Amino acid sequence: MNNLRYYIGKLLQPISHELPFFVVFTILTSLPGIILFCIHHQDVPLSILIQRVFTLLCMPLFWAYLFSFILYQTKSFLLRIFLYGIVLLLLTVNLFLIWQFGTMLSPWIFLLLFETNSREALEFIHRYIGSTAFLYTCLTLVFVCVLIVLAEKRKHSVRCKNWLLIGSAPFHIIGCYLTILLLFSLTIRDQYHLETWYGGHGQYSTMNTLGNLIYSIHHLRIAGKENEIAVRNSINASKEHLEYAGEDSLNVILIIGESYNKYHASIYGYALPTTPHLEKEQNMGNLCVFTDAVSPYNITSLAMKNMISTNSISKGEAWYENPAFPIIFKNAGFRVLFWDNQKPSADTSFYDFSLGSYLYNPQTISLTYSQYNHTTYPYDHLLFQSFVREAKMDKLNLCIFHLMGQHSAAGMRFPHEKRYLQFHLQDIKRSDLNEQERQDIADYDNATYYNDQVIASVIDYFRSQNSVIVYLSDHGEEVYDYRHFIGRTLEQNKSQNAVKYQYDIPMVIWFSEQYKKNHPDIVNAVRHAATLHFESDNIPLLLFSLAQI
């Protein structure tokens, strides 16, 4: 019995001697997860709340013990500072993300980070540096730092009762199990099975800041490997020659918008006239409006990769298992022109880790495109003007435009000239919103109006030729539609309204007079399909049909 007490005492010494660190580490690594759960589950029964808090504390307690043991053995001051620095940094980042966007660090946040160039980063800082979430985060950080300093100064005068430490044993046992579960996830080598692991018990290993960080980095690493597979499949597809039996001359144009809330488009019933040019084309019988188009993802990289790839998600096909559709067009004899206003600053820029390394991979870029832009522009009409100046067209052309669209902040997506400043905060009849929120909506509506003008310019350029144009957005965007929020959220379980505004997308198909004359059967088929459900990952199949490939 004495031996048992001796060994228990030895096991508890690291906690007793490093009590301030043990407590602070536990709280700081578990607090963001607890806050996030309380925000998204405000009406849960008390028993469920207690159960979730228990789960959220298990891994942090176990990890706090491990690091307390190391500090107790090494007495390293530098290691202590390093560990405090890590948990404080993770706390700061996660609290800001929670209070501003309703999410912790995640693979998608890291993707956004890698896909953000310097211009977007400065816009982000300018937008949020004075926000309430930023101020709350700064105040919390200062408060926690003061507490740590005070606690460390008095650490030798504070001891914890052994019975209390022994009572925490169930936490440590479960925390050890969850740690092993997290380590197991590192052996998973594909995104599908990793997400399946997460959907099971794996999610409980990621509810704290450290576990979440490890999972997110591993998930992103797997995404990079999938890029490699996609590139290899595209190279193989480029070796297959196709015989095109269609017309002598044809222009197939795909315009991909950005962050387009279809419920702010008058062509979809919005009260303000934000899409006059599209409505004019619709009244002329040239434009077909799809009413039930959706994106499978609310993040650009995943939405774009599934649009560019010839996979179909509904058939269980992953985007990286199939080649990019521009390669098919190129093999069929089309000249492929890609004008991208979100092109990274270098061909495989760090800022565009996921999407840029796929679209502009050095091994496939010459196989995929005949010509592409080298410069991006502050406004989309300048991108199209550069296309008019520089693009070398042939008889058969596939033209792809990737616009900045209404990307946040929407107020920076259109020239502040009188002809584009159609709407003002006085036009936004929302008594539930403050002045800044109504101005944000007015900016978004002006960006939508400007986007309509850009599409009209593309239509006018191809109007006299045998041409068909498909326009759709990569994903939607919330614009204070039902709550005080603008942007997209990355939480796992979204409300019905969040899904509606973030995943529903606008989609239209425009036909030139010559195309309508040459293909009345295709035009009629499109018009009959306009009310059917359509997912944006099937865009390649639609384009193949329109081009008769």
Short mmCIF file of N, CA and C in Angstrom, two decimals, residues 115 254-258 295-311 319 324-326 338-340 342 352 354-356 358-360 369 400-403 472-475 536-537 539-540:
data_model
loop_
_atom_site.label_atom_id
_atom_site.label_comp_id
_atom_site.label_asym_id
_atom_site.label_seq_id
_atom_site.Cartn_x
_atom_site.Cartn_y
_atom_site.Cartn_z
N GLU A 115 -4.31 30.56 -50.08
CA GLU A 115 -4.85 31.09 -51.33
C GLU A 115 -5.06 32.60 -51.29
N LEU A 254 -16.95 30.01 -70.96
CA LEU A 254 -17.34 29.75 -69.56
C LEU A 254 -16.86 30.93 -68.72
N ILE A 255 -17.80 31.59 -68.03
CA ILE A 255 -17.47 32.67 -67.11
C ILE A 255 -17.76 32.19 -65.70
N ILE A 256 -16.74 32.18 -64.86
CA ILE A 256 -16.90 31.74 -63.48
C ILE A 256 -16.86 32.96 -62.57
N GLY A 257 -17.97 33.23 -61.91
CA GLY A 257 -18.03 34.35 -60.98
C GLY A 257 -17.49 33.98 -59.62
N GLU A 258 -17.61 34.88 -58.68
CA GLU A 258 -17.05 34.69 -57.35
C GLU A 258 -17.98 35.25 -56.30
N SER A 295 -23.63 24.81 -55.73
CA SER A 295 -22.22 24.43 -55.66
C SER A 295 -22.06 23.39 -54.55
N PRO A 296 -21.23 22.37 -54.75
CA PRO A 296 -21.03 21.38 -53.69
C PRO A 296 -20.17 21.90 -52.54
N TYR A 297 -19.48 23.02 -52.76
CA TYR A 297 -18.61 23.58 -51.73
C TYR A 297 -18.79 25.10 -51.67
N ASN A 298 -18.52 25.68 -50.52
CA ASN A 298 -18.59 27.13 -50.37
C ASN A 298 -17.20 27.76 -50.26
N ILE A 299 -16.20 27.08 -50.79
CA ILE A 299 -14.83 27.59 -50.79
C ILE A 299 -14.28 27.46 -52.21
N THR A 300 -13.56 28.48 -52.66
CA THR A 300 -13.18 28.59 -54.07
C THR A 300 -12.37 27.41 -54.55
N SER A 301 -11.36 27.00 -53.79
CA SER A 301 -10.45 25.96 -54.27
C SER A 301 -11.18 24.66 -54.60
N LEU A 302 -12.01 24.19 -53.67
CA LEU A 302 -12.72 22.92 -53.88
C LEU A 302 -13.79 23.06 -54.95
N ALA A 303 -14.51 24.19 -54.97
CA ALA A 303 -15.53 24.40 -56.00
C ALA A 303 -14.89 24.44 -57.38
N MET A 304 -13.79 25.16 -57.50
CA MET A 304 -13.12 25.30 -58.79
C MET A 304 -12.53 23.98 -59.28
N LYS A 305 -11.87 23.24 -58.38
CA LYS A 305 -11.26 21.99 -58.81
C LYS A 305 -12.30 20.99 -59.30
N ASN A 306 -13.48 21.00 -58.67
CA ASN A 306 -14.53 20.09 -59.12
C ASN A 306 -15.23 20.59 -60.38
N MET A 307 -15.13 21.88 -60.69
CA MET A 307 -15.65 22.39 -61.95
C MET A 307 -14.69 22.12 -63.11
N ILE A 308 -13.41 22.26 -62.84
CA ILE A 308 -12.40 22.07 -63.89
C ILE A 308 -12.21 20.59 -64.21
N SER A 309 -12.32 19.75 -63.20
CA SER A 309 -12.17 18.31 -63.42
C SER A 309 -13.42 17.72 -64.06
N THR A 310 -13.26 16.60 -64.76
CA THR A 310 -14.39 15.95 -65.43
C THR A 310 -15.06 14.90 -64.55
N ASN A 311 -14.90 15.02 -63.25
CA ASN A 311 -15.55 14.08 -62.34
C ASN A 311 -17.01 14.46 -62.10
N TRP A 319 -12.42 14.59 -57.59
CA TRP A 319 -11.96 15.50 -58.64
C TRP A 319 -10.59 15.12 -59.19
N ALA A 324 -8.59 17.35 -66.33
CA ALA A 324 -9.21 18.67 -66.46
C ALA A 324 -9.89 18.78 -67.83
N PHE A 325 -11.11 19.37 -67.86
CA PHE A 325 -11.87 19.40 -69.11
C PHE A 325 -11.23 20.26 -70.20
N PRO A 326 -10.45 21.34 -69.89
CA PRO A 326 -9.82 22.08 -71.00
C PRO A 326 -8.89 21.21 -71.85
N PHE A 338 -7.48 30.99 -71.23
CA PHE A 338 -7.86 31.08 -69.82
C PHE A 338 -7.43 32.43 -69.26
N TRP A 339 -8.40 33.28 -68.94
CA TRP A 339 -8.12 34.60 -68.37
C TRP A 339 -8.63 34.62 -66.93
N ASP A 340 -7.68 34.65 -65.99
CA ASP A 340 -7.97 34.42 -64.58
C ASP A 340 -7.60 35.66 -63.77
N GLN A 342 -7.95 35.85 -60.62
CA GLN A 342 -7.49 35.39 -59.31
C GLN A 342 -6.21 34.58 -59.44
N ASP A 352 -1.26 30.40 -53.26
CA ASP A 352 -2.32 29.62 -53.88
C ASP A 352 -1.94 28.16 -53.88
N SER A 354 -3.27 25.30 -52.97
CA SER A 354 -4.16 24.24 -53.43
C SER A 354 -4.58 24.42 -54.88
N LEU A 355 -5.22 25.54 -55.19
CA LEU A 355 -5.78 25.74 -56.52
C LEU A 355 -4.72 26.14 -57.54
N GLY A 356 -3.83 27.05 -57.16
CA GLY A 356 -2.82 27.53 -58.10
C GLY A 356 -1.89 26.43 -58.57
N TYR A 358 -2.63 23.47 -59.02
CA TYR A 358 -3.37 22.60 -59.92
C TYR A 358 -3.60 23.28 -61.27
N LEU A 359 -4.10 24.51 -61.24
CA LEU A 359 -4.41 25.21 -62.49
C LEU A 359 -3.15 25.61 -63.26
N TYR A 360 -2.07 25.90 -62.54
CA TYR A 360 -0.86 26.40 -63.20
C TYR A 360 0.34 25.51 -62.93
N TYR A 369 -3.74 24.83 -71.61
CA TYR A 369 -4.12 26.10 -72.20
C TYR A 369 -3.27 26.41 -73.43
N ILE A 400 -12.26 30.72 -71.12
CA ILE A 400 -12.64 30.62 -69.71
C ILE A 400 -12.22 31.90 -69.01
N PHE A 401 -13.18 32.54 -68.35
CA PHE A 401 -12.90 33.74 -67.56
C PHE A 401 -13.19 33.44 -66.09
N HIS A 402 -12.21 33.66 -65.24
CA HIS A 402 -12.39 33.50 -63.79
C HIS A 402 -12.31 34.88 -63.17
N LEU A 403 -13.44 35.41 -62.73
CA LEU A 403 -13.54 36.78 -62.28
C LEU A 403 -13.32 36.92 -60.78
N LEU A 472 -21.72 31.06 -64.30
CA LEU A 472 -22.12 30.60 -62.98
C LEU A 472 -21.08 31.05 -61.97
N SER A 473 -21.42 31.00 -60.71
CA SER A 473 -20.49 31.39 -59.66
C SER A 473 -19.88 30.16 -59.00
N ASP A 474 -18.70 30.35 -58.39
CA ASP A 474 -18.06 29.22 -57.70
C ASP A 474 -18.86 28.81 -56.46
N HIS A 475 -19.45 29.79 -55.78
CA HIS A 475 -20.27 29.52 -54.59
C HIS A 475 -21.07 30.77 -54.28
N SER A 536 -22.64 22.23 -59.87
CA SER A 536 -21.61 22.87 -60.69
C SER A 536 -20.46 21.95 -61.07
N ASP A 537 -20.27 20.83 -60.36
CA ASP A 537 -19.20 19.92 -60.75
C ASP A 537 -19.48 19.24 -62.08
N ILE A 539 -20.35 20.86 -64.81
CA ILE A 539 -20.16 21.84 -65.87
C ILE A 539 -19.41 21.27 -67.09
N PRO A 540 -18.35 20.47 -66.92
CA PRO A 540 -17.67 19.93 -68.10
C PRO A 540 -18.60 19.14 -69.02
#
